Amino acid sequence: MTKGLQITGASKYYNEGMNRIPALDNVSINVQTGEFVAVVGPSGSGKSTFLSVAGALLKATEGEVILNGQDISKLSGNQLSDIRLREIGFIMQASNLVPYLNVLDQLLVVKRMSGKVTAADKAFAVKLLEELGLGAKLKSYPEELSGGEKQRTAIARALINDPHVILADEPTASLDTKRAHEVVSLIAHEVRTRHKAAIMVTHDDRMLTYCDKVYRMEDGKLSLVPAGRLV
Amino acid sequence: MFLAWKELKHNKTRFVMIAVIFVLISWLVFVLSGLGNGLSTLAASTFKTMKADYVVFEQGSKASMSKSLLSNELTAKLTEMPNVSAVSPMGTIMASAINENGAANEDKVDIAIIGIDPGSFLEPSIIEGVGLTTENMTKVIVNKTMKEKGFHLGDTFKLDGSTESLTIAGFVQNQTYNHVSAVFIPITEWRKLAFAAPGSDKGVTEPVNAIMLQGKDIDPKAINEELAGTETVTRAAAVQGMPGYKEENGTIMMMLAFLLTISAFVLGVFFYVFTMQKTNQFGIMKAIGAKNGFLGKAVVSQVFVLSLSSIIVGIILTYATAAFMPKGMPFMLETKLVLTYSIILLVISLLSSLVSVRTISKIDPLQALGRVE
């Protein structure tokens, strides 16, 4: 069984009037466990569509998405919810925490979605947060956190269910350089030590040094950037 | 429950505001229903507590005591009808009592004089004194609210516009008729009072207003066909036939119905706006794997907690209000009534939250990514 995330020949079309616009055009990518991949490209190039297809949020019109050996392109809505819950960890833009939950509860609510919260779950959540330097902030609400702390909470939330794939959508969008480096190096660290397959969509060229491979998305086409040509 | 509770605790002000509105609505519902119940009791408690199943009126009287006149000779015939287990005649008139003993209480008191056969099933049970007798026709039993107006056991009172005097032999409770205290007297004495003017009995021998029947499976149609000029109705229909009863009750019921409808919309809109404000959050949670059921449960349980606590506060306020109401106010809350309206309110708020649940199920988790290309 192949681990990680394999996308083969995925295309996604949108109908715009009489035209059929390809947002994804025959995209293939293979991300192994322990591998941290970046996708860069101008806005409108199809990066988000790509991430949505990889993250079981959007079904590709054509092609295959294999997540940890399971083909997810033919699953129902509820099954996709389960896949997102158990197999995928999303790190979204800084504001995407639930405003009325404290840092610890942000993680525990994910556990709640799949049933009861055990003492072991709680211990794991606390350990995870301490590892990410949030030990003193367990009871803080998002409004009391800095941008970096919010993003570290989001990283912890992505890891709480021990998923196989980590998807990060512009994780540094609202951070200054110092915090951005901090956050991305943390993601890279977690990906390697926990053996996750990770994809980060970013505008931020400074962050590419943390990644193993860099892909460029242009007009729905994905191409590998040769290692020597990194900016 | 987890999400629902955490959010309630974190956003206290906004939930307290909704709760206040809900408390006011439930308070009003309970007070109105208590008033309605009190009024209808006052109007017809004698009828409602009577141990009769059917009432025979004169044909065309529209089940109204005051419009009906029958001969007591029918009583014997009715006894022989199938399924009739007991029969007893009844007559009512409205009058004013003047207390002869109390010098300070010269005010007239409105009463309803109800003529019945002493010892029949129509005679209510005594809480003080003795019941009606056939020997002394001027000994009467009266509702205990007369006490508050200065009437005591053994007092004799005159009737306004009549030479007759009546003596209080006993007290009964919860007996009001046409909003005033009921005074039960033997039916022969009632006849003397009701038909004092010559010819007012229209030549009917031993006139009565209506004849009450006991018996579970009585067929009203059979009686109507058998006895010409009669109209048999259930006791409930007779209550409806009381002058003003339907109108009075209808007014209160209409207010209640409007109130409940309005509250359904108000609450529904509140919950909907709340949910709309949280669209983004719900989108995020869906993106990280929350199912519609999980989020729907959170919303419904939140509404449930909010509604239940508001209703409880509303009930407490209602009982507090009742304690401060003036004594003559016809306010009567029964546990059954409170329970019924609590359940109605709870169901209404839960139903109105379903609109929000539907909204949630339509939220696209793609929104959580912040931009859709």
Tab-separated table of C-alpha atoms in Angstrom, chain A residues 14 42-49 51-52 57-58 78 81-82 84-85 90 92-93 95-102 105 108-110 112-113 141 143 157 169-170 201, chain B residues 1-11 15 278 280-295 298 302 364-373:
chain	number	residue	atom	x	y	z
A	14	TYR	CA	-15.919	25.336	-14.029
A	42	PRO	CA	0.052	33.729	-9.011
A	43	SER	CA	-3.443	34.202	-7.691
A	44	GLY	CA	-6.056	32.700	-9.936
A	45	SER	CA	-3.705	29.976	-11.031
A	46	GLY	CA	-5.773	27.226	-9.390
A	47	LYS	CA	-3.809	26.800	-6.146
A	48	SER	CA	-6.901	26.858	-3.971
A	49	THR	CA	-8.791	24.471	-6.208
A	51	LEU	CA	-5.760	22.318	-2.242
A	52	SER	CA	-9.531	21.767	-2.082
A	57	LEU	CA	-13.381	19.516	0.014
A	58	LEU	CA	-13.969	19.438	-3.713
A	78	ASN	CA	-20.412	12.201	4.837
A	81	SER	CA	-16.242	14.539	6.225
A	82	ASP	CA	-14.781	11.509	7.939
A	84	ARG	CA	-11.175	15.228	6.497
A	85	LEU	CA	-11.589	14.523	10.177
A	90	PHE	CA	-5.864	21.613	7.712
A	92	MET	CA	-5.820	27.694	7.423
A	93	GLN	CA	-5.283	31.427	7.570
A	95	SER	CA	-8.309	33.945	11.717
A	96	ASN	CA	-9.756	30.505	11.333
A	97	LEU	CA	-10.087	29.435	14.934
A	98	VAL	CA	-13.464	29.072	16.663
A	99	PRO	CA	-13.772	32.359	18.607
A	100	TYR	CA	-15.491	31.040	21.726
A	101	LEU	CA	-13.193	28.091	22.413
A	102	ASN	CA	-9.977	28.325	24.372
A	105	ASP	CA	-10.863	23.262	23.454
A	108	LEU	CA	-10.742	18.851	21.890
A	109	VAL	CA	-13.664	19.910	19.687
A	110	VAL	CA	-12.032	17.971	16.851
A	112	ARG	CA	-15.675	15.595	19.953
A	113	MET	CA	-16.577	15.415	16.286
A	141	TYR	CA	-9.224	32.527	23.764
A	143	GLU	CA	-8.781	37.098	20.767
A	157	ARG	CA	-5.369	21.352	15.768
A	169	ASP	CA	-3.253	27.262	3.018
A	170	GLU	CA	-1.190	30.469	3.146
A	201	VAL	CA	0.222	26.670	-0.690
B	1	MET	CA	-23.741	20.124	23.914
B	2	PHE	CA	-20.034	20.868	24.194
B	3	LEU	CA	-20.010	23.606	21.567
B	4	ALA	CA	-23.418	24.898	22.635
B	5	TRP	CA	-22.389	25.288	26.245
B	6	LYS	CA	-18.973	26.795	25.526
B	7	GLU	CA	-20.545	29.389	23.287
B	8	LEU	CA	-23.267	30.238	25.788
B	9	LYS	CA	-20.611	30.813	28.411
B	10	HIS	CA	-18.370	32.865	26.169
B	11	ASN	CA	-21.065	35.112	24.670
B	15	PHE	CA	-27.592	35.042	24.889
B	278	LYS	CA	-21.491	32.058	12.413
B	280	ASN	CA	-17.671	31.188	8.625
B	281	GLN	CA	-17.075	29.246	11.839
B	282	PHE	CA	-19.367	26.476	10.743
B	283	GLY	CA	-17.514	26.405	7.414
B	284	ILE	CA	-14.175	25.992	9.197
B	285	MET	CA	-15.497	23.220	11.348
B	286	LYS	CA	-16.935	21.466	8.338
B	287	ALA	CA	-13.575	21.782	6.591
B	288	ILE	CA	-11.796	20.093	9.454
B	289	GLY	CA	-14.308	17.261	9.428
B	290	ALA	CA	-17.462	18.243	11.353
B	291	LYS	CA	-20.613	16.636	9.996
B	292	ASN	CA	-23.931	18.470	9.631
B	293	GLY	CA	-25.355	16.376	12.460
B	294	PHE	CA	-22.646	17.506	14.868
B	295	LEU	CA	-23.243	21.186	14.154
B	298	ALA	CA	-24.974	22.010	18.774
B	302	GLN	CA	-28.243	25.468	22.539
B	364	ASP	CA	-19.945	25.078	1.916
B	365	PRO	CA	-16.740	24.163	3.769
B	366	LEU	CA	-14.808	25.698	0.862
B	367	GLN	CA	-15.651	29.093	2.350
B	368	ALA	CA	-13.238	28.309	5.159
B	369	LEU	CA	-10.329	28.513	2.783
B	370	GLY	CA	-11.020	32.204	2.658
B	371	ARG	CA	-11.287	32.496	-1.074
B	372	VAL	CA	-12.926	30.458	-3.762
B	373	GLU	CA	-11.334	30.739	-7.166
